[in-house]
Tab-separated table of C-alpha atoms and ligand atoms in Angstrom:
chain	number	residue	atom	x	y	z
I	1	UNK	CA	81.549	86.426	59.486
I	2	UNK	CA	84.470	84.741	60.909
I	3	UNK	CA	86.963	84.355	64.493
I	4	UNK	CA	90.165	85.141	63.615
I	5	UNK	CA	91.996	81.211	64.265
I	6	UNK	CA	94.999	82.781	66.827
I	7	UNK	CA	93.280	83.930	69.967
I	8	UNK	CA	95.828	86.407	70.576
I	9	UNK	CA	95.472	89.502	73.136
I	10	UNK	CA	95.236	93.298	71.320
I	11	UNK	CA	97.703	94.431	74.071
I	12	UNK	CA	99.899	91.887	73.506
I	13	UNK	CA	99.949	91.883	69.870
I	14	UNK	CA	100.899	96.069	70.229
I	15	UNK	CA	103.298	96.542	72.633
I	16	UNK	CA	107.124	95.307	72.879
I	17	UNK	CA	107.438	94.243	77.154
I	18	UNK	CA	111.024	94.148	77.748
I	19	UNK	CA	113.208	90.497	77.899
I	20	UNK	CA	114.688	89.437	81.491
I	21	UNK	CA	117.111	85.631	81.471
I	22	UNK	CA	115.829	83.671	83.975
I	23	UNK	CA	117.697	83.551	87.298
I	24	UNK	CA	120.149	81.225	87.594
I	25	UNK	CA	122.506	81.379	90.623
I	26	UNK	CA	121.896	82.526	94.410
I	27	UNK	CA	120.831	86.409	95.054
I	28	UNK	CA	120.368	88.216	98.303
I	29	UNK	CA	117.577	90.961	97.522
I	30	UNK	CA	115.140	92.468	100.394
I	31	UNK	CA	112.009	92.443	98.849
I	32	UNK	CA	111.494	89.054	96.211
I	33	UNK	CA	108.454	89.572	94.175
I	34	UNK	CA	106.957	86.133	92.207
I	35	UNK	CA	105.288	86.952	89.598
I	36	UNK	CA	105.266	90.271	86.488
I	37	UNK	CA	101.985	91.373	86.177
I	38	UNK	CA	100.588	94.265	86.697
I	39	UNK	CA	100.297	93.908	90.824
I	40	UNK	CA	104.654	92.831	90.601
I	41	UNK	CA	105.410	95.772	88.524
I	42	UNK	CA	104.386	98.302	90.698
I	43	UNK	CA	105.344	97.237	93.466
I	44	UNK	CA	108.403	97.019	92.156
I	45	UNK	CA	108.260	100.714	90.901
I	46	UNK	CA	106.499	101.670	93.812
I	47	UNK	CA	109.364	100.074	96.141
I	48	UNK	CA	112.922	100.352	93.530
I	49	UNK	CA	111.458	104.294	93.749
I	50	UNK	CA	112.084	104.192	97.914
I	51	UNK	CA	115.221	103.217	97.490
I	52	UNK	CA	114.382	99.143	98.081
I	53	UNK	CA	116.497	96.239	97.276
I	54	UNK	CA	113.944	94.378	94.718
I	55	UNK	CA	113.989	91.125	92.801
I	56	UNK	CA	111.335	89.743	90.910
I	57	UNK	CA	111.281	86.504	89.066
I	58	UNK	CA	108.408	85.492	86.775
I	59	UNK	CA	107.641	81.946	85.304
I	60	UNK	CA	106.972	82.860	82.147
I	61	UNK	CA	107.150	85.884	80.143
I	62	UNK	CA	106.232	89.713	81.690
I	63	UNK	CA	102.129	90.666	81.890
I	64	UNK	CA	101.826	87.251	79.419
I	65	UNK	CA	99.138	86.410	81.991
I	66	UNK	CA	95.807	88.008	83.618
I	67	UNK	CA	97.327	91.363	82.777
I	68	UNK	CA	98.484	90.973	78.982
I	69	UNK	CA	95.103	89.449	78.461
I	70	UNK	CA	92.166	92.269	80.780
I	71	UNK	CA	89.398	94.895	78.925
I	72	UNK	CA	91.911	98.085	80.663
I	73	UNK	CA	88.753	99.155	82.452
I	74	UNK	CA	90.703	101.772	85.463
I	75	UNK	CA	87.534	102.256	88.135
I	76	UNK	CA	85.892	101.843	91.492
I	77	UNK	CA	82.281	100.894	90.102
I	78	UNK	CA	83.335	97.406	90.326
I	79	UNK	CA	79.856	95.710	89.255
I	80	UNK	CA	77.334	95.141	91.533
I	81	UNK	CA	78.659	95.891	95.026
I	82	UNK	CA	78.587	98.000	97.377
I	83	UNK	CA	74.827	97.386	98.264
I	84	UNK	CA	76.979	93.802	99.163
I	85	UNK	CA	79.412	95.620	100.456
I	86	UNK	CA	77.002	97.528	102.819
I	87	UNK	CA	75.028	94.626	103.634
I	88	UNK	CA	78.325	92.615	105.061
I	89	UNK	CA	80.408	94.246	106.317
I	90	UNK	CA	79.251	97.633	106.847
I	91	UNK	CA	78.975	101.341	105.887
I	92	UNK	CA	82.564	101.922	106.735
I	93	UNK	CA	84.420	98.743	105.196
I	94	UNK	CA	82.481	99.428	101.947
I	95	UNK	CA	83.319	103.125	102.006
I	96	UNK	CA	86.741	102.846	102.554
I	97	UNK	CA	87.177	99.899	99.320
I	98	UNK	CA	85.566	102.623	96.732
I	99	UNK	CA	88.541	105.233	98.513
I	100	UNK	CA	91.046	102.583	98.568
I	101	UNK	CA	90.304	102.388	94.835
I	102	UNK	CA	89.681	105.713	94.291
I	103	UNK	CA	93.183	107.133	95.562
I	104	UNK	CA	94.622	103.697	92.716
I	105	UNK	CA	93.184	105.209	90.102
I	106	UNK	CA	94.831	108.225	91.174
I	107	UNK	CA	97.506	107.034	91.082
I	108	UNK	CA	97.924	105.038	88.184
I	109	UNK	CA	97.387	109.075	86.548
I	110	UNK	CA	99.418	110.325	88.544
I	111	UNK	CA	102.746	108.447	87.301
I	112	UNK	CA	101.138	108.349	83.864
I	113	UNK	CA	101.139	112.007	83.699
I	114	UNK	CA	104.377	112.751	85.959
I	115	UNK	CA	106.345	110.439	83.030
I	116	UNK	CA	104.230	111.611	80.292
I	117	UNK	CA	103.264	108.142	79.506
I	118	UNK	CA	102.438	107.856	76.777
I	119	UNK	CA	99.227	104.286	76.909
I	120	UNK	CA	96.090	105.948	74.966
I	121	UNK	CA	94.543	106.942	78.254
I	122	UNK	CA	90.655	108.560	78.434
I	123	UNK	CA	88.342	109.668	81.566
I	124	UNK	CA	85.260	108.340	80.932
I	125	UNK	CA	82.441	107.891	82.781
I	126	UNK	CA	81.424	104.037	83.685
I	127	UNK	CA	77.989	102.211	83.788
I	128	UNK	CA	75.869	99.460	85.108
I	129	UNK	CA	72.667	98.579	83.520
I	130	UNK	CA	70.092	96.627	82.892
I	131	UNK	CA	68.250	95.846	80.043
I	132	UNK	CA	65.371	93.779	82.051
I	133	UNK	CA	62.732	95.573	84.706
I	134	UNK	CA	63.306	92.762	86.813
I	135	UNK	CA	67.080	93.124	88.221
I	136	UNK	CA	66.267	97.362	88.604
I	137	UNK	CA	65.469	97.139	91.926
I	138	UNK	CA	69.600	95.738	91.656
I	139	UNK	CA	70.600	99.250	90.613
I	140	UNK	CA	68.163	101.023	93.088
I	141	UNK	CA	69.349	99.553	95.733
I	142	UNK	CA	73.250	100.072	94.086
I	143	UNK	CA	72.234	103.915	93.694
I	144	UNK	CA	71.050	104.449	97.506
I	145	UNK	CA	74.566	103.077	98.260
I	146	UNK	CA	75.954	105.310	96.243
I	147	UNK	CA	74.715	108.010	97.538
I	148	UNK	CA	75.030	107.126	101.469
I	149	UNK	CA	78.703	106.470	101.011
I	150	UNK	CA	78.956	110.046	98.695
I	151	UNK	CA	79.902	108.697	95.265
I	152	UNK	CA	80.574	111.149	92.349
I	153	UNK	CA	77.863	109.899	89.526
I	154	UNK	CA	74.249	109.359	89.064
I	155	UNK	CA	71.505	107.174	88.434
I	156	UNK	CA	69.865	107.342	84.264
I	157	UNK	CA	67.524	105.784	82.759
I	158	UNK	CA	69.239	105.874	79.301
I	159	UNK	CA	72.294	105.773	76.813
I	160	UNK	CA	73.739	105.921	74.383
I	161	UNK	CA	74.190	102.802	73.682
I	162	UNK	CA	72.828	101.470	69.977
I	163	UNK	CA	69.936	99.375	72.859
I	164	UNK	CA	67.053	100.623	75.154
I	165	UNK	CA	68.167	100.394	78.649
I	166	UNK	CA	65.882	100.055	82.017
I	167	UNK	CA	68.490	101.894	84.045
I	168	UNK	CA	71.652	101.972	85.003
I	169	UNK	CA	74.284	103.162	87.672
I	170	UNK	CA	76.569	105.517	86.677
I	171	UNK	CA	80.522	106.316	89.092
I	172	UNK	CA	82.261	109.974	87.199
I	173	UNK	CA	85.868	110.198	85.675
I	174	UNK	CA	86.561	106.407	85.829
I	175	UNK	CA	89.285	105.639	83.201
I	176	UNK	CA	90.668	103.308	80.483
I	177	UNK	CA	94.497	103.168	78.604
I	178	UNK	CA	96.482	101.068	77.527
I	179	UNK	CA	97.824	98.898	80.537
I	180	UNK	CA	100.873	97.281	78.826
I	181	UNK	CA	102.237	101.060	77.278
I	182	UNK	CA	101.906	102.615	80.834
I	183	UNK	CA	103.430	99.047	82.242
I	184	UNK	CA	106.398	98.652	80.142
I	185	UNK	CA	107.211	102.150	81.721
I	186	UNK	CA	106.641	101.177	84.666
I	187	UNK	CA	109.292	98.636	83.891
I	188	UNK	CA	111.583	100.585	83.349
I	189	UNK	CA	111.267	102.802	85.579
I	190	UNK	CA	112.101	100.491	88.086
I	191	UNK	CA	114.802	99.294	86.306
I	192	UNK	CA	116.353	102.875	86.084
I	193	UNK	CA	115.735	102.704	90.336
I	194	UNK	CA	117.310	99.620	90.785
I	195	UNK	CA	115.138	96.827	90.337
I	196	UNK	CA	116.229	93.131	88.945
I	197	UNK	CA	114.188	91.148	86.700
I	198	UNK	CA	114.265	87.451	85.909
I	199	UNK	CA	112.134	85.710	83.640
I	200	UNK	CA	111.884	81.648	82.888
I	201	UNK	CA	111.994	81.341	86.737
I	202	UNK	CA	109.309	79.074	88.548
I	203	UNK	CA	109.616	79.955	91.999
I	204	UNK	CA	109.090	76.877	93.677
I	205	UNK	CA	108.951	76.613	97.308
I	206	UNK	CA	109.663	79.294	100.676
I	207	UNK	CA	111.195	78.671	103.388
I	208	UNK	CA	110.345	79.771	106.321
I	209	UNK	CA	112.643	79.670	108.922
I	210	UNK	CA	114.735	82.062	108.807
I	211	UNK	CA	115.857	84.919	107.112
I	212	UNK	CA	112.694	84.094	103.624
I	213	UNK	CA	114.230	81.708	100.809
I	214	UNK	CA	112.417	81.414	97.263
I	215	UNK	CA	114.018	78.400	95.452
I	216	UNK	CA	113.034	77.708	92.387
I	217	UNK	CA	112.184	75.024	89.835
I	218	UNK	CA	116.033	75.085	88.557
I	219	UNK	CA	117.802	75.122	91.825
I	220	UNK	CA	118.558	79.262	91.770
I	221	UNK	CA	117.307	80.671	95.623
I	222	UNK	CA	116.603	84.386	96.906
I	223	UNK	CA	117.696	85.264	100.077
I	224	UNK	CA	115.195	87.830	101.716
I	225	UNK	CA	113.479	90.299	103.351
I	226	UNK	CA	110.514	90.227	101.893
I	227	UNK	CA	108.459	87.717	100.249
I	228	UNK	CA	105.355	89.038	98.329
I	229	UNK	CA	103.845	86.412	96.324
I	230	UNK	CA	101.889	88.026	93.556
I	231	UNK	CA	101.436	84.943	90.964
I	232	UNK	CA	98.032	85.206	90.611
I	233	UNK	CA	96.613	81.889	92.332
I	234	UNK	CA	99.666	81.740	95.517
I	235	UNK	CA	102.099	78.959	94.325
I	236	UNK	CA	102.617	78.378	98.102
I	237	UNK	CA	99.284	77.513	100.131
I	238	UNK	CA	100.081	76.979	103.926
I	239	UNK	CA	96.806	78.476	104.534
I	240	UNK	CA	94.389	76.699	102.522
I	241	UNK	CA	94.101	79.607	99.534
I	242	UNK	CA	92.902	76.658	97.640
I	243	UNK	CA	90.233	76.122	99.273
I	244	UNK	CA	88.951	79.325	99.757
I	245	UNK	CA	89.284	81.086	96.212
I	246	UNK	CA	88.193	79.505	93.147
I	247	UNK	CA	89.059	80.741	88.990
I	248	UNK	CA	86.548	82.297	86.284
I	249	UNK	CA	87.023	82.508	82.666
I	250	UNK	CA	85.635	85.676	79.892
I	251	UNK	CA	86.510	86.300	76.917
I	252	UNK	CA	87.076	89.365	74.793
I	253	UNK	CA	86.689	90.695	71.103
I	254	UNK	CA	88.165	93.642	68.808
I	255	UNK	CA	85.547	94.481	66.828
I	256	UNK	CA	86.707	96.893	64.190
I	257	UNK	CA	83.796	100.496	64.372
I	258	UNK	CA	82.946	103.579	62.444
I	259	UNK	CA	82.531	105.897	65.903
I	260	UNK	CA	84.535	105.180	69.049
I	261	UNK	CA	82.207	104.479	72.650
I	262	UNK	CA	82.553	107.020	75.371
I	263	UNK	CA	82.336	105.632	79.113
I	264	UNK	CA	82.611	102.156	79.871
I	265	UNK	CA	79.193	100.051	80.214
I	266	UNK	CA	78.456	96.785	82.231
I	267	UNK	CA	75.461	94.855	82.391
I	268	UNK	CA	73.972	93.845	85.112
I	269	UNK	CA	71.835	91.433	84.339
I	270	UNK	CA	72.736	87.726	81.775
I	271	UNK	CA	74.136	86.969	80.097
I	272	UNK	CA	77.133	89.586	80.530
I	273	UNK	CA	78.374	91.914	78.069
I	274	UNK	CA	81.490	94.509	79.174
I	275	UNK	CA	81.481	97.479	76.586
I	276	UNK	CA	84.259	99.251	76.091
I	277	UNK	CA	86.621	101.521	73.054
I	278	UNK	CA	90.212	102.032	72.243
I	279	UNK	CA	91.624	103.410	69.331
I	280	UNK	CA	93.762	101.375	66.421
I	281	UNK	CA	96.177	102.766	64.303
I	282	UNK	CA	93.452	106.289	64.679
I	283	UNK	CA	89.998	103.870	64.124
I	284	UNK	CA	87.733	102.871	66.989
I	285	UNK	CA	88.261	99.331	68.001
I	286	UNK	CA	85.646	98.671	70.288
I	287	UNK	CA	86.247	95.549	72.857
I	288	UNK	CA	82.859	93.793	73.597
I	289	UNK	CA	83.276	91.372	76.896
I	290	UNK	CA	81.261	88.569	78.718
I	291	UNK	CA	80.635	85.073	78.713
I	292	UNK	CA	82.619	84.541	82.417
I	293	UNK	CA	82.587	80.554	83.804
I	294	UNK	CA	84.295	78.293	86.533
I	295	UNK	CA	87.444	77.013	84.676
I	296	UNK	CA	86.691	73.928	83.060
I	297	UNK	CA	83.813	73.736	83.602
I	298	UNK	CA	82.197	75.917	80.529
I	299	UNK	CA	80.277	74.864	77.000
I	300	UNK	CA	82.369	74.277	74.100
I	301	UNK	CA	85.207	77.045	74.386
I	302	UNK	CA	84.292	78.506	71.039
I	303	UNK	CA	80.934	78.990	71.728
I	304	UNK	CA	81.584	81.833	74.343
I	305	UNK	CA	83.526	83.769	71.082
I	306	UNK	CA	80.549	83.020	69.063
I	307	UNK	CA	78.233	84.259	71.443
I	308	UNK	CA	79.506	87.147	71.301
I	309	UNK	CA	80.478	88.144	68.503
I	310	UNK	CA	76.930	86.749	67.217
I	311	UNK	CA	76.223	90.067	70.226
I	312	UNK	CA	78.799	92.361	68.620
I	313	UNK	CA	76.641	91.933	64.735
I	314	UNK	CA	73.051	92.651	66.156
I	315	UNK	CA	73.508	94.882	68.342
I	316	UNK	CA	76.114	97.607	66.405
I	317	UNK	CA	76.264	96.331	63.724
I	318	UNK	CA	79.555	94.895	63.382
I	319	UNK	CA	81.129	92.017	62.070
I	320	UNK	CA	85.223	92.647	61.664
I	321	UNK	CA	86.794	90.494	64.647
I	322	UNK	CA	90.497	91.388	64.743
I	323	UNK	CA	91.426	89.779	67.626
I	324	UNK	CA	90.060	87.083	70.631
I	325	UNK	CA	91.372	86.306	73.818
I	326	UNK	CA	90.258	85.312	77.215
I	327	UNK	CA	91.909	86.152	80.328
I	328	UNK	CA	91.007	83.710	84.489
I	329	UNK	CA	90.423	85.600	87.199
I	330	UNK	CA	90.442	84.046	90.910
I	331	UNK	CA	87.206	85.260	93.372
I	332	UNK	CA	87.222	85.244	96.760
I	333	UNK	CA	84.771	83.490	99.227
I	334	UNK	CA	83.450	87.487	100.567
I	335	UNK	CA	84.277	88.761	97.280
I	336	UNK	CA	87.044	91.697	98.586
I	337	UNK	CA	90.817	90.298	97.062
I	338	UNK	CA	93.384	89.019	100.070
I	339	UNK	CA	95.922	91.602	100.391
I	340	UNK	CA	98.497	91.218	103.369
I	341	UNK	CA	100.706	88.295	105.292
I	342	UNK	CA	99.546	84.961	103.438
I	343	UNK	CA	99.265	83.802	107.450
I	344	UNK	CA	99.299	85.486	111.006
I	345	UNK	CA	102.394	84.086	111.989
I	346	UNK	CA	104.279	84.852	108.252
I	347	UNK	CA	104.719	88.562	108.121
I	348	UNK	CA	106.772	88.956	106.052
I	349	UNK	CA	105.236	86.329	103.165
I	350	UNK	CA	102.285	88.714	101.648
I	351	UNK	CA	100.110	87.481	99.497
I	352	UNK	CA	97.740	89.299	96.876
I	353	UNK	CA	95.339	87.399	94.747
I	354	UNK	CA	91.876	86.950	94.257
I	355	UNK	CA	91.175	90.608	92.148
I	356	UNK	CA	87.597	89.475	90.922
I	357	UNK	CA	88.721	90.396	87.079
I	358	UNK	CA	89.089	94.096	88.222
I	359	UNK	CA	92.912	94.220	88.860
I	360	UNK	CA	93.754	97.431	87.431
I	361	UNK	CA	92.657	99.161	90.257
I	362	UNK	CA	93.309	97.028	92.606
I	363	UNK	CA	96.864	96.151	91.893
I	364	UNK	CA	97.296	99.991	92.850
I	365	UNK	CA	95.112	98.990	95.850
I	366	UNK	CA	97.729	95.724	96.417
I	367	UNK	CA	101.131	97.562	95.602
I	368	UNK	CA	100.540	100.907	97.549
I	369	UNK	CA	99.125	98.399	100.840
I	370	UNK	CA	102.419	96.083	100.143
I	371	UNK	CA	104.996	98.581	100.069
I	372	UNK	CA	103.950	100.209	102.807
I	373	UNK	CA	104.497	96.610	104.571
I	374	UNK	CA	107.873	95.901	103.776
I	375	UNK	CA	108.472	98.727	105.050
I	376	UNK	CA	107.280	98.353	108.059
I	377	UNK	CA	104.955	101.155	108.056
I	378	UNK	CA	101.158	101.072	108.814
I	379	UNK	CA	98.574	100.895	106.192
I	380	UNK	CA	94.819	102.862	106.519
I	381	UNK	CA	93.182	100.037	104.720
I	382	UNK	CA	95.457	96.095	105.835
I	383	UNK	CA	92.284	95.787	108.265
I	384	UNK	CA	90.366	95.953	105.392
I	385	UNK	CA	91.478	93.709	103.381
I	386	UNK	CA	94.226	91.152	105.273
I	387	UNK	CA	93.245	87.710	104.011
I	388	UNK	CA	93.464	86.119	108.018
I	389	UNK	CA	89.873	88.389	108.342
I	390	UNK	CA	87.560	86.925	109.935
I	391	UNK	CA	85.364	84.424	107.295
I	392	UNK	CA	81.625	85.360	107.706
I	393	UNK	CA	78.154	85.508	105.831
I	394	UNK	CA	78.080	84.890	103.035
I	395	UNK	CA	81.462	82.935	103.257
I	396	UNK	CA	80.943	79.848	104.895
I	397	UNK	CA	78.751	79.366	102.709
I	398	UNK	CA	80.276	79.815	99.907
I	399	UNK	CA	83.122	77.600	101.535
I	400	UNK	CA	81.183	74.564	101.554
I	401	UNK	CA	80.042	75.619	97.944
I	402	UNK	CA	83.287	75.439	97.026
I	403	UNK	CA	83.938	72.204	98.590
I	404	UNK	CA	81.360	70.520	97.246
I	405	UNK	CA	82.281	71.432	93.374
I	406	UNK	CA	85.384	70.812	93.551
I	407	UNK	CA	84.690	67.426	95.116
I	408	UNK	CA	82.022	67.287	93.040
I	409	UNK	CA	84.540	67.166	89.759
I	410	UNK	CA	87.629	65.343	91.514
I	411	UNK	CA	84.711	62.393	91.421
I	412	UNK	CA	82.944	62.625	88.153
I	413	UNK	CA	86.777	62.873	86.525
I	414	UNK	CA	87.698	59.473	87.270
I	415	UNK	CA	84.674	58.021	86.991
I	416	UNK	CA	84.037	58.800	83.108
I	417	UNK	CA	84.932	56.472	80.840
I	418	UNK	CA	86.410	57.326	76.983
I	419	UNK	CA	85.955	55.413	74.276
I	420	UNK	CA	87.776	56.814	71.877
I	421	UNK	CA	91.060	56.052	71.834
I	422	UNK	CA	94.664	58.593	70.525
I	423	UNK	CA	93.834	56.581	66.757
I	424	UNK	CA	90.592	58.464	66.922
I	425	UNK	CA	91.376	62.135	67.203
I	426	UNK	CA	91.316	63.630	63.569
I	427	UNK	CA	94.182	66.876	62.883
I	428	UNK	CA	93.183	70.632	65.573
I	429	UNK	CA	91.293	68.547	67.580
I	430	UNK	CA	91.800	66.946	71.408
I	431	UNK	CA	89.987	65.054	73.463
I	432	UNK	CA	89.636	62.529	76.341
I	433	UNK	CA	90.556	58.717	75.725
I	434	UNK	CA	91.021	56.128	76.805
I	435	UNK	CA	94.763	54.574	77.194
I	436	UNK	CA	95.450	50.999	78.612
I	437	UNK	CA	91.677	51.466	80.326
I	438	UNK	CA	92.920	54.390	81.681
I	439	UNK	CA	91.903	58.095	81.317
I	440	UNK	CA	94.371	60.401	79.561
I	441	UNK	CA	94.324	63.515	77.188
I	442	UNK	CA	95.025	63.623	72.964
I	443	UNK	CA	95.533	66.357	70.724
I	444	UNK	CA	96.571	66.089	66.981
I	445	UNK	CA	98.683	69.411	65.766
I	446	UNK	CA	97.014	70.213	62.230
I	447	UNK	CA	100.645	68.593	60.902
I	448	UNK	CA	99.322	65.678	62.275
I	449	UNK	CA	101.459	64.964	65.378
I	450	UNK	CA	99.813	63.675	68.137
I	451	UNK	CA	100.259	64.695	71.715
I	452	UNK	CA	98.905	62.578	74.840
I	453	UNK	CA	99.576	63.761	78.634
I	454	UNK	CA	97.691	62.198	81.595
I	455	UNK	CA	94.842	64.364	82.611
I	456	UNK	CA	95.988	63.820	86.364
I	457	UNK	CA	96.235	68.126	87.751
I	458	UNK	CA	99.437	67.959	89.308
I	459	UNK	CA	97.977	70.135	92.146
I	460	UNK	CA	95.307	67.797	93.456
I	461	UNK	CA	94.537	65.182	91.463
I	462	UNK	CA	91.665	66.788	89.696
I	463	UNK	CA	90.761	65.461	86.378
I	464	UNK	CA	91.447	67.849	83.942
I	465	UNK	CA	88.833	69.282	80.901
I	466	UNK	CA	89.457	70.245	77.290
I	467	UNK	CA	89.580	74.089	75.921
I	468	UNK	CA	88.920	73.107	72.168
I	469	UNK	CA	89.056	77.267	71.813
I	470	UNK	CA	92.729	78.114	73.645
I	471	UNK	CA	94.207	74.535	73.461
I	472	UNK	CA	94.545	73.495	76.710
I	473	UNK	CA	93.659	71.734	79.489
I	474	UNK	CA	91.770	73.249	82.687
I	475	UNK	CA	91.240	71.520	85.863
I	476	UNK	CA	87.758	72.368	87.390
I	477	UNK	CA	88.896	72.502	90.813
I	478	UNK	CA	90.986	75.340	91.386
I	479	UNK	CA	91.749	76.382	87.973
I	480	UNK	CA	95.525	75.499	86.499
I	481	UNK	CA	95.908	74.964	82.510
I	482	UNK	CA	98.410	73.312	80.726
I	483	UNK	CA	99.645	73.584	77.283
I	484	UNK	CA	98.143	70.321	75.496
I	485	UNK	CA	102.567	69.535	75.080
I	486	UNK	CA	101.760	69.602	79.373
I	487	UNK	CA	103.469	72.232	80.079
I	488	UNK	CA	101.530	74.680	82.556
I	489	UNK	CA	100.242	77.665	81.467
I	490	UNK	CA	98.795	78.592	84.779
I	491	UNK	CA	98.717	77.333	88.385
I	492	UNK	CA	98.219	76.549	91.093
I	493	UNK	CA	99.510	73.455	89.869
I	494	UNK	CA	103.551	73.525	89.487
I	495	UNK	CA	103.806	70.694	88.002
I	496	UNK	CA	104.128	69.187	83.988
I	497	UNK	CA	101.709	66.687	83.154
I	498	UNK	CA	102.921	63.552	82.502
I	499	UNK	CA	103.694	62.815	78.851
I	500	UNK	CA	101.937	59.124	77.590
I	501	UNK	CA	102.741	57.069	74.592
I	502	UNK	CA	100.079	57.413	72.249
I	503	UNK	CA	101.093	54.233	69.552
I	504	UNK	CA	98.714	54.172	67.140
S	1076	LIG	FE1	94.261	72.167	92.117
S	1076	LIG	FE2	93.576	71.306	88.959
S	1076	LIG	S1	94.412	72.874	89.601
S	1076	LIG	S2	93.286	69.747	91.706
């Protein structure tokens, strides 16, 4: 059995999202949204529907980032989290987190129904299970939290999966869908309500004295009342977000199946496995996800796909992998997303980040919250998600650990001495090389063309690692990613890598 050669998201391959021009001149609007993923588009839809003038700009193409590479489970069951939330934030905050996500799910279901969106939506129960007896105490604690918070679910010790489990916590009536079929309609509706979209438009800076002005890399400007930053990692960082977030990469394979899996599943024990089914041309397609690791700090990346493939073959007896793709997610110090003013003193610059892999419901939580903030209305969950919340345990520990981790990778990369030169790189290979005594990165494509770049990350100077599965240079410090040509694929970096001469 072999893997598809290219990493291609099933969702992106089966949807045509409308395309838009880039912004080239000064404009004026009420709300400028930076980032054209599900959060930016949903916020644009909600605001435009209320008559607000909205402009969305996207550095690449709409939905080609994490939104186009999700597993698209819509659930308030965000792994094992409620026991932890009660312990760290108290029962009221844990309940608010659940209710915010439950309401978000209901909002999405309502929009799908209201506009009759054909997006393969199905209501499913969601399960977190364990196959290890030693992990049972975690599930029992989580179930106790469900009972305390009144979450509609059950504790079970059997599942309709082809392997036995020790126990599972179920949350009833969650959902799954084809995210891009849904989002495509939201884009069309937002445009109908008057929103403007621009692609290939990179935001570079925000002037915050007076009325906010967003400046783009090609010299265009957007003058507005409110800026909403949903660029995944905030491109504008006046409050040290780079020290309060870390990026993780995870992998998905889509495999032709014989029968449809009922329910959505996630293992509590390692290695993590996420399971759900969708339908392709009337046949079931099983999505298996997992193998998460910090960006730029994984093993040979193709081995992550091979691990999922091996699990699939041994567990389900399925071997026909049709698609494979990977996604990048951001995680905050205390596991709650940061949604609200980017800094207390900048109430008109709003940010949303750190969804911890649960972007489908969290994007709607964000869109509802930021819509109210942009309209200067109170919002029930504003306090819970505010980025300026008090940093309590375990945040301080995590802040310390993140700092050490970044410093370690900063130094390790600088001290590494490469023995190979660009001349040694074969077709289809990428590696760290030595150019004039300095560390550089080289990749030779299948036609033999050599690309050599400076591997110093343009964000804050850490050294990049080669990702052989995506053919990219990934930063172990804050997760920026660059194409082998040097072009930015994921921020927080804005500037491309310097291209070097790779004399042979
Ligand atoms: Fe921050 Fe690379 S992403 S140094």
